[in-house]
PDB file of C-alpha atoms in Angstrom:
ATOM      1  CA  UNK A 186      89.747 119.708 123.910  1.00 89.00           C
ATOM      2  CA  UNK A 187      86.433 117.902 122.342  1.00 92.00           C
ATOM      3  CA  UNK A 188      85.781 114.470 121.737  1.00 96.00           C
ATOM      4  CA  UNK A 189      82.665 113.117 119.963  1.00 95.00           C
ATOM      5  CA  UNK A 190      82.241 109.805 119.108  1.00 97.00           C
ATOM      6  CA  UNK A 191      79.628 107.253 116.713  1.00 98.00           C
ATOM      7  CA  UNK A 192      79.312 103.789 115.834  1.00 98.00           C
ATOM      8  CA  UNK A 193      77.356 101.369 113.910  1.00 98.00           C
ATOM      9  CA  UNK A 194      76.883  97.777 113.300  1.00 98.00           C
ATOM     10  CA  UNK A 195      77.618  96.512 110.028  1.00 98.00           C
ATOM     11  CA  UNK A 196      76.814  92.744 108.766  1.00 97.00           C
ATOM     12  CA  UNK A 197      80.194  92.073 107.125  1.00 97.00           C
ATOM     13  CA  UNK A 198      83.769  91.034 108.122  1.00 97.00           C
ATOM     14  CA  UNK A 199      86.130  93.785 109.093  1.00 98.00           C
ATOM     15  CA  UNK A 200      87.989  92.969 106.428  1.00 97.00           C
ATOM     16  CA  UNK A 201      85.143  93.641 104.112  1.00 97.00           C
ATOM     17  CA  UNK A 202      84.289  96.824 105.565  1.00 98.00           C
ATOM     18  CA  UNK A 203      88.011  97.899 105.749  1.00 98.00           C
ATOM     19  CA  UNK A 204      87.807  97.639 101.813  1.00 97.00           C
ATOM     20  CA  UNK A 205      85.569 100.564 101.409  1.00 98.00           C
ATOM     21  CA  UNK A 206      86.639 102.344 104.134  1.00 98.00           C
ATOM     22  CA  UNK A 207      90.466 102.975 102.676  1.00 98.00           C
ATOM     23  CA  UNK A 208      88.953 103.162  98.882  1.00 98.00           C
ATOM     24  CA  UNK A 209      89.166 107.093  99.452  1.00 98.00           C
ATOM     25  CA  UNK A 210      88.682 107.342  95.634  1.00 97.00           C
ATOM     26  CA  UNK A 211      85.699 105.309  95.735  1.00 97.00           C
ATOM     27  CA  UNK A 212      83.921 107.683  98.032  1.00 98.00           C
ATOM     28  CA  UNK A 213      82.419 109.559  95.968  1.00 97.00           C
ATOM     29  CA  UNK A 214      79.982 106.665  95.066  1.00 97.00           C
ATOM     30  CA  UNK A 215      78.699 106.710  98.323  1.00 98.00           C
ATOM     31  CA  UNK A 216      80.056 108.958 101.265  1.00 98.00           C
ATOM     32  CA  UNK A 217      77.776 111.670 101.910  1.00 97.00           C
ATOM     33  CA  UNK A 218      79.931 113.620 103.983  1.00 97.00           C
ATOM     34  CA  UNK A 219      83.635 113.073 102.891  1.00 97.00           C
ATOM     35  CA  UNK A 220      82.491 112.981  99.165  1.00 97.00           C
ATOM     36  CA  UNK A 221      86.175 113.184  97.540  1.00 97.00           C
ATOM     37  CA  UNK A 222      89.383 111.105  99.084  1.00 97.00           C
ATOM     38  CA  UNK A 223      92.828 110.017  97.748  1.00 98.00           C
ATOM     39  CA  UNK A 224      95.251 108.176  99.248  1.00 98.00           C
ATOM     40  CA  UNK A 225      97.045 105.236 100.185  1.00 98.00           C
ATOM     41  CA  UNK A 226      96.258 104.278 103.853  1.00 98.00           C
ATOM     42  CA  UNK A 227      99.853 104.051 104.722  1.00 98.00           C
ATOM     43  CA  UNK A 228     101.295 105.557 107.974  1.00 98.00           C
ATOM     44  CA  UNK A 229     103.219 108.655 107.333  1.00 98.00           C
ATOM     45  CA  UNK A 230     100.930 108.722 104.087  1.00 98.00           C
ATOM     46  CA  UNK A 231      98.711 111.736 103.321  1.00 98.00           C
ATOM     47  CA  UNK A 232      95.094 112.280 102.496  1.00 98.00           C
ATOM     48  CA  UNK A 233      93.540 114.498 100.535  1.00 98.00           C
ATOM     49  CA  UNK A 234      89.881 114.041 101.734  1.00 97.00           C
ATOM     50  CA  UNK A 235      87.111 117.180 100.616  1.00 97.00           C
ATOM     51  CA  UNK A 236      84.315 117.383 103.366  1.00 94.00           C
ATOM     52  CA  UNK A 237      80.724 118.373 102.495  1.00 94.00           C
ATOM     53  CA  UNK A 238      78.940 119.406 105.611  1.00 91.00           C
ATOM     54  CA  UNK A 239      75.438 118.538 106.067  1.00 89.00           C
ATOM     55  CA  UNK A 240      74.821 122.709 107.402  1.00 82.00           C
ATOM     56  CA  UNK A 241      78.144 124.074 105.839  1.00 84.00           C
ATOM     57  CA  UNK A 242      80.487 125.418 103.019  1.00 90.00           C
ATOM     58  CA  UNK A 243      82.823 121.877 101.763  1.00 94.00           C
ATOM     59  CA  UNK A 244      86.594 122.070 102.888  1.00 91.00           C
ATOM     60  CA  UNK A 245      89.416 119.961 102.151  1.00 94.00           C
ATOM     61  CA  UNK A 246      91.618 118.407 104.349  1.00 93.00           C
ATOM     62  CA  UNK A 247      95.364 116.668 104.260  1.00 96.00           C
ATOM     63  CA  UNK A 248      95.909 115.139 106.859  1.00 97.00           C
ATOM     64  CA  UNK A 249      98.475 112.555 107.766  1.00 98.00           C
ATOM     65  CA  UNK A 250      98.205 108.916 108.173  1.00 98.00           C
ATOM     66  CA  UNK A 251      98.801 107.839 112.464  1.00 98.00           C
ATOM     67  CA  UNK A 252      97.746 104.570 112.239  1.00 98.00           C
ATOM     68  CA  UNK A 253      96.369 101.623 109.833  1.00 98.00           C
ATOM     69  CA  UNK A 254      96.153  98.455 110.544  1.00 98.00           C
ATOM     70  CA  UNK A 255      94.304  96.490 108.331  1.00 98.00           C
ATOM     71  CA  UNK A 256      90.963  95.545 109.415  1.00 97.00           C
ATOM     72  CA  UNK A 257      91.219  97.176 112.834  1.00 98.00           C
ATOM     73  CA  UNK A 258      91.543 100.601 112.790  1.00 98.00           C
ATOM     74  CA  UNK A 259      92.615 103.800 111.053  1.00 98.00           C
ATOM     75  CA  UNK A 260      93.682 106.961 112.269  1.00 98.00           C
ATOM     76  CA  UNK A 261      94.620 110.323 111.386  1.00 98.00           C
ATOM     77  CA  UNK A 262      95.130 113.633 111.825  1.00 97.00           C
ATOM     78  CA  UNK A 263      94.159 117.037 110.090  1.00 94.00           C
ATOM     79  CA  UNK A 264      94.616 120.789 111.034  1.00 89.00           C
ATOM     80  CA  UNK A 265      92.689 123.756 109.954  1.00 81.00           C
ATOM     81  CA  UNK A 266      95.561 126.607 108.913  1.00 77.00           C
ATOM     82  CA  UNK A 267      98.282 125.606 110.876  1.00 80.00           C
ATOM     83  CA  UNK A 268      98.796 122.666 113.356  1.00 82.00           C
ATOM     84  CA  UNK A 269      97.820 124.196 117.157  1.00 88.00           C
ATOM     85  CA  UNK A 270      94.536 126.196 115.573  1.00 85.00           C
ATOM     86  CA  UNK A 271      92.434 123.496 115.219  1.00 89.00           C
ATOM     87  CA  UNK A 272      93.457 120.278 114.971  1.00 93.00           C
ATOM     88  CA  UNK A 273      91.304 117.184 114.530  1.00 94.00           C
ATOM     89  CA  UNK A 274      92.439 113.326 115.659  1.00 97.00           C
ATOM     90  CA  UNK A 275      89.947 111.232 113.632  1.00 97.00           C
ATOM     91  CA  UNK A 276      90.013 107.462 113.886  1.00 98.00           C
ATOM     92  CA  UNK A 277      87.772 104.330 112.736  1.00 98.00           C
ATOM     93  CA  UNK A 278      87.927 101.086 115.494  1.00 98.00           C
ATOM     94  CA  UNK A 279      86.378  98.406 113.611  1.00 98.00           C
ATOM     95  CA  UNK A 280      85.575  95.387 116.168  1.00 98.00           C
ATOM     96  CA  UNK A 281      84.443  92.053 115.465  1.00 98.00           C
ATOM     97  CA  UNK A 282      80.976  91.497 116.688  1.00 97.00           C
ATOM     98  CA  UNK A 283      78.531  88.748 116.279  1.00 90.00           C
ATOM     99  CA  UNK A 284      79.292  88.152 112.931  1.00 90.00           C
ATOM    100  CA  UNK A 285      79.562  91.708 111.669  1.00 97.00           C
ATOM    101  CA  UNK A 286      81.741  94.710 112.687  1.00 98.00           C
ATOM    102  CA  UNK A 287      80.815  97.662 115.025  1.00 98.00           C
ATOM    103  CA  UNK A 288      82.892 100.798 113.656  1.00 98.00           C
ATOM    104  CA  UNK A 289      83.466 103.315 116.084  1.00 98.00           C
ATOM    105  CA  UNK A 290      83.948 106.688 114.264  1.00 98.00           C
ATOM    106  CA  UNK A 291      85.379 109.373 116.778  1.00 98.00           C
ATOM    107  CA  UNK A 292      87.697 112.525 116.756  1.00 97.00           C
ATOM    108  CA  UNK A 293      89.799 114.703 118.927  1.00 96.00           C
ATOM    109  CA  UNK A 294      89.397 118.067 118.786  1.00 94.00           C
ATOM    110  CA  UNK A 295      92.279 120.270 120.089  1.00 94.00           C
ATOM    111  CA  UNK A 296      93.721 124.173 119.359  1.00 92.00           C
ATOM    112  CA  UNK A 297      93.065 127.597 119.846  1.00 90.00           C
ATOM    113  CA  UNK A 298      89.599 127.166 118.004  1.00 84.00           C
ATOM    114  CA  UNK A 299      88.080 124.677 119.319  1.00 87.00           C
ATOM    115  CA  UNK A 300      86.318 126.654 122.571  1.00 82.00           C
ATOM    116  CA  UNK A 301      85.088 128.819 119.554  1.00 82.00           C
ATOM    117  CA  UNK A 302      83.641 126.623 117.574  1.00 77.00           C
ATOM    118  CA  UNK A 303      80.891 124.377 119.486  1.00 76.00           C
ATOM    119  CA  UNK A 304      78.429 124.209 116.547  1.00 77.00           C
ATOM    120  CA  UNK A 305      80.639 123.104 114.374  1.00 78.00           C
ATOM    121  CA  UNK A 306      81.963 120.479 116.270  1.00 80.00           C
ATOM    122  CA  UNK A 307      78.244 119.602 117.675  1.00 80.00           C
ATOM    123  CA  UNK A 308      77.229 119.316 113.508  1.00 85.00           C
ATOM    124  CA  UNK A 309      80.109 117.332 113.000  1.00 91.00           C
ATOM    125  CA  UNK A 310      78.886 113.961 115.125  1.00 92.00           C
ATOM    126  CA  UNK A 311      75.815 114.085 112.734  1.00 94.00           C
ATOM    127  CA  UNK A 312      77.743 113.775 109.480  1.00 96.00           C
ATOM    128  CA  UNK A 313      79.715 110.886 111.251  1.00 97.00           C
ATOM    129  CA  UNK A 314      76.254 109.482 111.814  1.00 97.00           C
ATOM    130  CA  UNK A 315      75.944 110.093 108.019  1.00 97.00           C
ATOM    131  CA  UNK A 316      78.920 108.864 107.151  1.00 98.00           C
ATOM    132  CA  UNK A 317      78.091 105.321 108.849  1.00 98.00           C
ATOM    133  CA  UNK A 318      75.043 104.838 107.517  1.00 98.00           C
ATOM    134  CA  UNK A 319      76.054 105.262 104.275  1.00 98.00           C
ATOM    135  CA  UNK A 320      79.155 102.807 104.641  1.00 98.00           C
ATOM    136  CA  UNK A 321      76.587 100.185 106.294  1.00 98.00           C
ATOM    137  CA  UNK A 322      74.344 100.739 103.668  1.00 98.00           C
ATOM    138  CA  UNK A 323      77.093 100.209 100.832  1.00 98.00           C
ATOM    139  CA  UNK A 324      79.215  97.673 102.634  1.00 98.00           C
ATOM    140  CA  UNK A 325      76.093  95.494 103.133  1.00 97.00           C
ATOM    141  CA  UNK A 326      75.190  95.986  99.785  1.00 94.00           C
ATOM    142  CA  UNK A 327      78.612  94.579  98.243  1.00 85.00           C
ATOM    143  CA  UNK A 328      78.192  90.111  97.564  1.00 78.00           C
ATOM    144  CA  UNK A 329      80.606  88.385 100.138  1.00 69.00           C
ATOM    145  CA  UNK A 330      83.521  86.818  98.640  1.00 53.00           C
TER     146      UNK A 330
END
């Protein structure tokens, strides 16, 4: 098992920064790294979310809704082939904090794989560091309502 984890501050509600977080189809606007989502973040739901590496070939993903709570946090979970291989626990904890939000972005790496497949998994916390920065950048951006 691996587990990396990110976060970032973000001047905006958690409300407001849930909005662009679960617009999967709006990604492709902004998100560097997961540049094409659908979906309804829904439990039992599932995504279809295409990853772009920073260092590596783009893959798509489906995996299935855990958790969403609304302003708080989303989780889910994705497997490469077959569930046991290499399976990935990825979850947003958005906390209220001095008048903005600090988003944790982490996942749980677990399978046959994962011993195999450091680098990846070590490039991986970078495009969540991507991935923030470009939310920040575009949830910031957005007028308050």
């Amino acid at each position: 098992m691996r587990h990396i984890s990110t976060s970032i501050d973000i001047q905006a509600t958690p409300e407001q920064v849930w909005a662009v977080l679960v617009d999967f189809a709006g990604y492709q606007a902004w998100n560097p790294f997961i540049q094409q989502g659908a979906g309804e973040a829904r439990v039992g739901s599932t995504l279809t979310l295409r990853m772009h590496p920073e260092n590596g070939k783009p893959m798509t993903f489906r995996p299935k809704v855990l958790q969403a709570e609304p302003g708080s946090r989303l989780r889910w979970l994705g497997h490469l082939i077959v569930p046991g291989v290499f399976d990935g626990a990825h979850e947003f904890v958005l906390t209220p904090v001095g008048g903005g939000t600090r988003v944790e972005q982490s996942e749980t790496f677990k399978g046959l794989l994962v011993p195999f497949l450091g680098k990846m998994i070590e490039g991986t916390e970078r495009n969540f560091e991507r991935l923030n920065e470009a939310l920040k950048k575009r949830v910031e951006a957005r007028p308050s309502v």
